[in-house]
């Protein structure tokens, strides 16, 4: 840099010693290279031009005779080291490492692998199940046994320390990337500046010039195309699509929401399964069990559920097509607060608790024997060779039940439609429908099937993370669409009757070039007249 002084008065005298003292006293400061050009007026020599060059190199030490007042040499400032300097540099280094793209990709692949492993390993089973399924004498892949599952918590994969730790690490990487990369990009994009040099404008990705045009007319055209336009004198700046710069921050925030919701679901929910015969009750809190350290019960856990009725629908072939349960919910004071008939894919929701219809069974048969009863006979599930068919059976003793050889009538049912009866010898005796009021005589006994009592299989769950996950996915879809917007910038400078135009964009560069050409074609041309000069 050059600073030009032209003093017109009294002579200026700079002694070597005073200059040396000045340089030495300021030697500890950072020096900058620049040139000072002085024109000193004297009475003898007129104007004398001197140049003093200051460089970054420190001056040589002065001898004792160079200055009348000897001073101790100034010590250069020492750089902070040790623990203090390390602590000051530590956050920045950590942020740099965490915001690394390769690290984030590796974290996502690790989480995906853990999720796949969680679908392969059965979840929530007792210890004996894993001991038998993954024995030590026959490990999977030569090393994986039940001990690994228990130590790493893979029997509850999505609330295990390994899985939650990876989620926290990925969330930290996203926040570090947002802080170190995305936020600075947005800050830079929001700063709009005018370019005062036509050469700078010509260096942009797209540039052109209009020999007879007005920058104000260009501004009007750009405003009509959706640009924000700023004009200062002969300079113009315009931009659009700034929201596209904010979108990556929104994407990161949406991913954080999804992970937070998933963590809350895994570590803060309650789950339970119950099979309830028709006409009986259960308390919600007695069924639900916590899934993690964030699980907190609510007042709704005191709700009592009563199964009013259970029934099934059938196809024409006789197969079960759908099953329904009529439920009533009572508060702690015994007041009915809700009643609904649920079915598969149509659950009941109350107080953050969701009750799903998932299964069914037959709990008992009510029969009359020679007009006596009814007797409630418990039904037991029978194992079949293969297939997913259900079969239930019970036994009605006809002799002394205390005898060592008890004989009776066997009854089988595969659903609530019909009951198959067999005599004491195991021979087929007949089929009766419940509530048909048609008795059947077997071994001298009149048997009437009064009713088949079904049991409703219910899954209960509280999941506080579901709204958060839904909100995260909604935000992710929205911000992903917004991120497709191009952030385009255009600069222009009026130089006489010529307008220089330049611009750039962060995506869709070919489309941006075509758009600029179309906009420039619409700029009106300045027409000169001999009488009025320049008019538009």
XYZ file of C-alpha atoms in Angstrom:
536
model
C 0.000 0.000 0.000
C 1.247 3.526 -0.760
C 0.560 6.578 1.385
C 1.495 9.871 -0.250
C 2.291 12.870 1.952
C 2.805 16.314 0.442
C 3.595 18.673 3.296
C 3.943 22.261 2.200
C 5.306 23.664 5.420
C 8.329 23.379 7.574
C 10.963 20.904 6.891
C 10.668 17.465 8.417
C 13.760 15.946 9.933
C 13.961 12.240 10.818
C 17.094 11.207 12.653
C 18.462 7.680 12.295
C 18.525 7.187 16.024
C 14.925 8.171 16.525
C 13.881 5.894 13.683
C 15.901 3.051 15.120
C 14.366 3.573 18.518
C 10.906 3.540 16.954
C 11.543 0.324 15.072
C 13.096 -1.368 18.067
C 10.312 -0.471 20.481
C 7.712 -1.825 18.109
C 9.631 -4.902 16.985
C 7.355 -7.188 18.952
C 4.354 -6.114 16.924
C 3.339 -7.842 13.702
C 4.782 -5.863 10.769
C 3.001 -5.423 7.485
C 4.682 -4.835 4.120
C 3.861 -1.423 2.725
C 5.634 1.599 1.212
C 5.474 5.178 2.490
C 6.354 7.774 -0.139
C 7.217 11.171 1.392
C 7.980 14.380 -0.432
C 9.843 16.580 2.060
C 10.114 20.238 1.423
C 13.548 21.795 2.271
C 15.015 25.227 1.755
C 18.021 23.959 -0.183
C 17.157 20.940 -2.270
C 13.493 21.575 -3.042
C 11.401 18.444 -3.107
C 13.172 15.227 -2.170
C 11.372 11.923 -2.627
C 12.116 9.209 -0.113
C 10.717 5.659 0.153
C 10.761 3.646 3.361
C 10.172 -0.108 2.899
C 8.775 -2.056 5.862
C 8.942 -5.834 5.574
C 7.814 -8.752 7.685
C 11.412 -9.528 8.642
C 12.364 -8.213 12.059
C 15.123 -5.588 12.068
C 18.597 -6.578 13.307
C 19.401 -5.865 16.940
C 20.878 -2.454 17.686
C 24.163 -1.873 19.443
C 24.510 0.023 22.670
C 25.674 3.111 20.813
C 22.651 3.220 18.582
C 20.472 4.766 21.248
C 21.217 7.078 24.099
C 18.652 5.351 26.260
C 19.425 1.636 26.255
C 16.386 -0.546 26.796
C 16.073 -4.272 27.312
C 14.866 -6.035 24.122
C 11.170 -6.767 24.156
C 10.192 -10.428 24.456
C 7.967 -11.816 21.699
C 4.555 -12.948 22.867
C 4.593 -16.603 23.819
C 1.988 -18.880 22.334
C -0.307 -20.453 24.848
C 0.543 -24.060 25.201
C 0.064 -26.859 27.601
C -3.329 -27.766 28.974
C -4.894 -24.334 28.385
C -4.050 -24.259 24.705
C -5.164 -27.845 24.284
C -8.515 -27.111 25.881
C -8.996 -24.102 23.607
C -8.193 -26.091 20.479
C -10.066 -29.232 21.563
C -13.659 -28.164 20.694
C -12.715 -27.066 17.189
C -10.796 -30.275 16.525
C -13.647 -32.392 17.831
C -16.180 -30.527 15.674
C -13.952 -31.020 12.636
C -13.751 -34.765 13.241
C -17.466 -35.172 14.002
C -18.546 -33.216 10.923
C -16.539 -35.482 8.614
C -18.785 -36.897 5.883
C -17.114 -40.309 5.842
C -17.641 -40.675 9.576
C -21.353 -39.831 9.225
C -21.771 -42.352 6.399
C -20.022 -45.000 8.483
C -22.335 -44.261 11.413
C -25.427 -44.630 9.229
C -24.190 -47.935 7.804
C -23.498 -49.199 11.336
C -26.996 -48.257 12.477
C -28.495 -49.956 9.425
C -26.476 -53.119 10.163
C -27.669 -53.128 13.786
C -31.269 -52.728 12.652
C -30.877 -55.648 10.255
C -29.342 -57.721 13.044
C -32.281 -56.771 15.276
C -34.694 -58.232 12.737
C -32.631 -61.430 12.533
C -32.334 -61.972 16.294
C -35.626 -62.624 18.063
C -36.438 -59.757 20.406
C -37.754 -59.877 23.964
C -37.475 -63.629 24.469
C -36.454 -65.252 27.793
C -32.863 -66.300 28.395
C -33.555 -70.024 27.906
C -34.719 -69.320 24.361
C -31.383 -67.749 23.379
C -29.385 -70.476 25.154
C -31.134 -73.091 23.042
C -31.169 -71.081 19.800
C -27.548 -69.844 20.004
C -25.673 -72.537 21.985
C -21.998 -72.306 22.825
C -21.223 -75.697 21.286
C -22.525 -74.572 17.882
C -21.934 -70.817 17.571
C -23.229 -68.839 14.614
C -20.380 -67.808 12.280
C -18.023 -69.643 14.610
C -18.182 -67.146 17.481
C -21.678 -65.674 17.979
C -23.475 -67.270 20.952
C -26.152 -66.340 23.457
C -23.535 -64.678 25.656
C -22.890 -62.025 23.015
C -26.622 -61.340 22.835
C -26.885 -60.886 26.594
C -23.687 -58.843 26.984
C -24.472 -56.425 24.126
C -28.201 -56.304 24.875
C -29.163 -57.531 21.419
C -32.251 -59.249 22.846
C -33.596 -55.679 23.097
C -31.650 -54.255 20.179
C -33.402 -50.917 19.763
C -32.940 -49.961 23.410
C -29.474 -51.481 23.792
C -26.541 -49.214 24.755
C -24.772 -49.996 21.483
C -27.708 -48.933 19.296
C -28.562 -45.843 21.366
C -24.901 -44.876 21.453
C -24.678 -44.972 17.663
C -27.816 -42.830 17.412
C -26.288 -40.274 19.784
C -23.025 -40.272 17.800
C -24.858 -39.734 14.508
C -26.941 -36.957 16.057
C -23.754 -35.290 17.289
C -22.226 -35.513 13.805
C -25.322 -33.922 12.271
C -25.234 -31.059 14.759
C -21.495 -30.559 14.214
C -21.969 -30.478 10.434
C -24.807 -27.989 10.813
C -22.706 -25.732 13.038
C -19.451 -25.864 11.075
C -20.765 -26.044 7.490
C -24.438 -25.325 6.921
C -24.899 -22.297 9.188
C -21.821 -20.488 7.767
C -23.086 -21.161 4.230
C -26.436 -19.599 5.100
C -24.742 -16.584 6.685
C -22.691 -16.024 3.552
C -25.722 -16.478 1.297
C -27.713 -13.878 3.227
C -25.050 -11.228 2.686
C -25.800 -9.343 -0.489
C -23.137 -7.085 -1.974
C -22.836 -4.962 -5.079
C -20.027 -5.484 -7.553
C -18.465 -2.245 -8.768
C -16.152 -3.736 -11.402
C -17.243 -5.002 -14.789
C -14.258 -7.347 -14.807
C -15.513 -9.070 -11.654
C -18.958 -9.459 -13.168
C -17.497 -11.014 -16.331
C -15.793 -13.698 -14.175
C -19.113 -15.111 -12.970
C -20.394 -18.487 -14.187
C -22.839 -16.787 -16.559
C -22.039 -13.338 -17.942
C -23.214 -11.083 -20.751
C -23.559 -7.433 -21.621
C -26.279 -5.267 -23.113
C -24.814 -2.331 -25.111
C -27.914 -0.127 -24.953
C -29.919 -0.925 -21.809
C -30.819 0.357 -18.366
C -30.059 -1.418 -15.103
C -33.426 -0.250 -13.758
C -35.270 -1.976 -16.588
C -33.301 -5.128 -15.837
C -34.367 -4.883 -12.203
C -38.028 -4.752 -13.173
C -37.622 -7.831 -15.388
C -35.889 -9.734 -12.587
C -38.588 -8.814 -10.066
C -41.180 -10.218 -12.423
C -39.207 -13.483 -12.516
C -39.343 -13.867 -8.722
C -36.013 -12.312 -7.805
C -35.373 -10.044 -4.827
C -33.758 -6.975 -6.400
C -31.529 -4.318 -4.804
C -30.249 -1.265 -6.735
C -27.650 1.221 -5.581
C -26.680 3.799 -8.138
C -25.380 2.005 -11.231
C -25.075 -1.365 -9.441
C -27.713 -4.088 -9.069
C -27.890 -7.278 -7.049
C -30.700 -9.864 -7.255
C -31.256 -13.333 -5.814
C -33.921 -15.988 -5.406
C -34.174 -19.459 -3.875
C -32.524 -18.546 -0.571
C -34.775 -21.117 1.125
C -32.762 -23.804 -0.656
C -29.769 -22.790 1.468
C -31.776 -23.260 4.668
C -33.105 -26.662 3.566
C -30.009 -28.723 4.556
C -30.336 -27.387 8.095
C -33.991 -28.429 8.029
C -33.046 -31.890 6.760
C -30.582 -32.309 9.620
C -33.185 -31.124 12.113
C -35.754 -33.565 10.699
C -33.285 -36.447 11.021
C -32.611 -35.444 14.623
C -36.360 -35.501 15.280
C -36.678 -38.985 13.795
C -33.788 -40.310 15.882
C -35.092 -38.619 19.036
C -38.546 -40.094 18.441
C -37.092 -43.531 17.790
C -35.015 -43.341 20.960
C -38.049 -42.220 22.965
C -40.064 -45.105 21.518
C -37.378 -47.676 22.311
C -36.542 -46.465 25.819
C -39.746 -44.784 26.960
C -42.638 -47.015 25.908
C -44.707 -49.724 27.585
C -45.854 -52.975 26.000
C -48.064 -55.860 27.058
C -50.059 -58.799 25.695
C -53.164 -60.296 27.255
C -55.806 -62.847 26.267
C -59.127 -62.100 27.958
C -62.234 -64.315 27.823
C -65.518 -62.695 27.005
C -67.141 -61.098 30.062
C -63.968 -60.582 32.104
C -61.934 -57.493 33.034
C -58.302 -56.441 33.372
C -56.432 -53.339 34.535
C -54.141 -51.674 31.993
C -51.289 -51.174 34.456
C -51.255 -54.903 35.282
C -50.559 -55.788 31.651
C -48.118 -53.112 30.525
C -44.411 -53.463 31.223
C -41.680 -50.818 30.710
C -39.290 -51.149 27.797
C -36.550 -48.783 28.955
C -35.223 -46.312 31.470
C -37.390 -43.476 30.096
C -40.682 -45.341 30.639
C -42.985 -43.414 32.973
C -46.535 -44.611 33.831
C -49.490 -42.240 33.542
C -52.916 -41.946 35.151
C -54.421 -43.927 32.283
C -52.701 -47.036 33.667
C -55.463 -47.218 36.295
C -58.082 -47.741 33.577
C -60.080 -50.973 33.754
C -60.989 -52.700 30.492
C -64.058 -54.932 30.241
C -64.576 -57.351 27.325
C -68.289 -57.071 26.594
C -68.368 -59.413 23.625
C -66.068 -61.252 21.264
C -67.205 -62.512 17.868
C -65.798 -63.456 14.472
C -66.670 -63.090 10.799
C -66.206 -65.957 8.328
C -65.639 -66.493 4.632
C -68.022 -68.659 2.647
C -65.490 -71.478 2.987
C -65.826 -71.330 6.761
C -62.396 -69.767 7.393
C -62.117 -66.874 9.844
C -61.951 -63.547 8.018
C -62.074 -61.018 10.875
C -62.587 -60.931 14.631
C -63.995 -58.166 16.807
C -64.027 -57.246 20.476
C -66.508 -54.907 22.139
C -64.551 -53.098 24.870
C -65.597 -50.727 27.632
C -63.111 -48.563 29.533
C -63.776 -47.498 33.136
C -61.872 -44.910 35.170
C -60.755 -45.361 38.758
C -64.225 -44.307 39.982
C -65.930 -47.006 37.926
C -67.376 -44.598 35.339
C -67.394 -45.711 31.717
C -65.215 -43.270 29.787
C -65.110 -44.992 26.398
C -66.674 -47.886 24.531
C -65.611 -49.174 21.148
C -65.639 -52.350 19.089
C -62.134 -52.968 17.813
C -60.862 -55.304 15.114
C -57.662 -55.990 13.236
C -56.260 -52.670 11.915
C -58.870 -50.711 13.881
C -57.437 -50.209 17.391
C -58.720 -48.268 20.402
C -56.760 -45.248 21.653
C -57.194 -43.637 25.038
C -54.858 -41.552 27.203
C -51.811 -42.386 25.124
C -52.585 -46.122 25.287
C -53.366 -48.083 22.141
C -55.180 -51.434 22.287
C -54.791 -53.615 19.193
C -56.816 -56.675 18.192
C -54.170 -59.261 17.326
C -55.330 -62.777 18.176
C -58.147 -64.969 19.385
C -58.808 -68.315 21.077
C -61.627 -70.389 22.573
C -61.604 -70.316 26.362
C -64.530 -72.574 27.293
C -67.632 -74.483 26.214
C -70.899 -74.321 28.097
C -72.800 -77.625 27.908
C -75.837 -79.266 29.457
C -75.717 -82.962 30.433
C -79.105 -84.604 30.785
C -80.587 -81.177 31.424
C -78.142 -80.394 34.216
C -75.733 -77.482 34.145
C -74.547 -75.590 32.324
C -71.041 -76.866 32.882
C -68.133 -74.657 31.855
C -65.502 -76.846 30.195
C -62.119 -75.205 29.693
C -60.770 -75.502 26.150
C -57.112 -76.266 25.589
C -55.151 -75.600 22.356
C -54.034 -78.737 20.545
C -50.853 -78.996 18.534
C -51.220 -79.911 14.885
C -48.605 -81.274 12.549
C -47.672 -78.246 10.519
C -49.799 -75.401 9.243
C -51.233 -72.422 11.079
C -54.658 -73.897 11.754
C -56.064 -73.681 15.257
C -57.782 -76.516 17.104
C -59.138 -76.592 20.648
C -60.411 -79.518 22.692
C -62.089 -80.382 25.981
C -63.394 -83.446 27.824
C -66.721 -84.138 29.599
C -66.396 -87.031 32.057
C -69.470 -89.326 32.225
C -68.219 -91.690 34.955
C -66.905 -91.082 38.443
C -64.189 -88.452 38.026
C -62.296 -89.956 40.989
C -61.966 -93.300 39.244
C -58.551 -94.407 37.979
C -59.962 -94.924 34.485
C -62.041 -91.897 33.634
C -64.043 -92.049 30.437
C -66.058 -89.338 28.835
C -67.085 -87.419 25.763
C -64.444 -85.523 23.751
C -65.279 -82.222 22.066
C -63.213 -80.415 19.419
C -63.686 -76.986 17.844
C -61.653 -75.011 15.343
C -63.735 -71.824 15.717
C -66.933 -70.570 17.328
C -69.227 -71.919 14.607
C -69.413 -75.634 15.420
C -68.327 -78.355 17.859
C -67.431 -81.937 16.907
C -68.299 -84.612 19.516
C -66.791 -88.112 20.050
C -67.999 -90.908 22.315
C -66.040 -92.747 25.006
C -64.434 -95.005 22.420
C -63.241 -92.074 20.356
C -65.784 -92.606 17.606
C -67.400 -89.698 15.808
C -70.788 -88.901 17.340
C -71.926 -85.753 15.594
C -71.614 -81.966 15.102
C -73.556 -79.280 16.884
C -73.633 -75.509 16.648
C -73.545 -73.482 19.866
C -76.951 -72.065 20.815
C -78.690 -74.432 18.395
C -80.659 -76.001 21.316
C -80.400 -79.378 19.601
C -79.200 -82.049 22.065
C -77.273 -85.073 20.897
C -77.346 -88.451 22.663
C -73.941 -90.023 23.257
C -73.483 -93.185 25.360
C -76.907 -92.708 26.865
C -76.265 -89.065 27.794
C -78.042 -86.103 26.262
C -75.505 -83.389 25.529
C -76.450 -79.861 24.461
C -73.816 -77.239 23.506
C -75.128 -74.010 24.975
C -72.341 -71.611 24.013
C -68.698 -71.353 22.894
C -66.907 -68.590 24.820
C -64.155 -66.886 22.855
C -61.116 -65.058 24.176
C -59.762 -61.872 22.676
C -56.019 -61.542 22.156
C -55.021 -57.906 22.758
C -51.747 -56.034 22.399
C -51.389 -52.895 24.521
C -48.765 -50.279 23.869
C -47.811 -46.733 24.810
C -45.387 -45.053 22.424
C -44.617 -41.390 23.199
C -42.149 -41.238 20.321
C -44.704 -41.774 17.540
C -45.756 -38.087 17.204
C -42.108 -37.040 17.165
C -41.237 -39.581 14.468
C -44.216 -38.525 12.343
C -43.247 -34.874 12.705
C -39.664 -35.723 11.739
C -40.682 -37.591 8.601
C -43.057 -34.806 7.616
C -40.307 -32.219 8.057
C -37.866 -34.453 6.166
C -40.151 -34.694 3.134
C -40.794 -30.933 3.157
C -37.169 -29.869 3.557
C -36.005 -32.400 0.970
C -38.326 -30.815 -1.574
C -37.181 -27.315 -0.578
C -33.532 -28.339 -0.962
C -34.168 -28.867 -4.677
C -34.617 -25.089 -5.065
C -31.646 -23.359 -6.699
C -30.074 -20.369 -4.980
C -29.414 -18.034 -7.912
C -27.603 -14.668 -7.767
C -27.304 -11.988 -10.439
C -25.130 -8.863 -10.453
C -25.307 -5.999 -12.937
C -23.411 -2.743 -13.448
C -24.383 0.256 -15.595
C -21.404 1.692 -17.502
C -22.712 4.472 -19.705
C -25.410 2.889 -21.821
C -23.925 -0.591 -21.425
C -25.081 -2.980 -18.718
C -22.771 -5.794 -17.662
C -24.563 -8.822 -16.218
C -23.147 -11.837 -14.374
C -24.629 -14.548 -12.200
C -24.167 -17.929 -10.560
C -26.241 -20.682 -8.992
C -25.580 -23.695 -6.783
C -27.501 -26.244 -8.909
C -29.253 -26.620 -12.274
C -26.552 -24.520 -13.942
C -27.702 -25.205 -17.508
C -31.267 -24.146 -16.689
C -29.933 -21.028 -14.971
C -27.970 -20.002 -18.070
C -31.063 -20.439 -20.238
C -33.151 -18.452 -17.752
C -30.692 -15.552 -17.758
C -30.670 -15.456 -21.571
C -34.476 -15.393 -21.665
C -34.594 -12.554 -19.128
C -31.987 -10.516 -21.005
C -33.956 -10.889 -24.221
C -36.856 -9.121 -22.513
C -34.834 -6.057 -21.444
C -35.896 -3.066 -23.590
C -33.255 -1.369 -25.721
C -32.369 2.323 -25.317
C -33.094 4.296 -28.507
C -31.209 7.517 -29.293
C -32.891 10.494 -30.942
C -31.236 13.582 -32.315
C -33.430 15.943 -30.356
C -34.138 14.319 -27.008
C -30.899 12.447 -26.435
C -31.396 9.059 -24.841
C -34.861 7.822 -24.019
C -36.023 4.354 -23.089
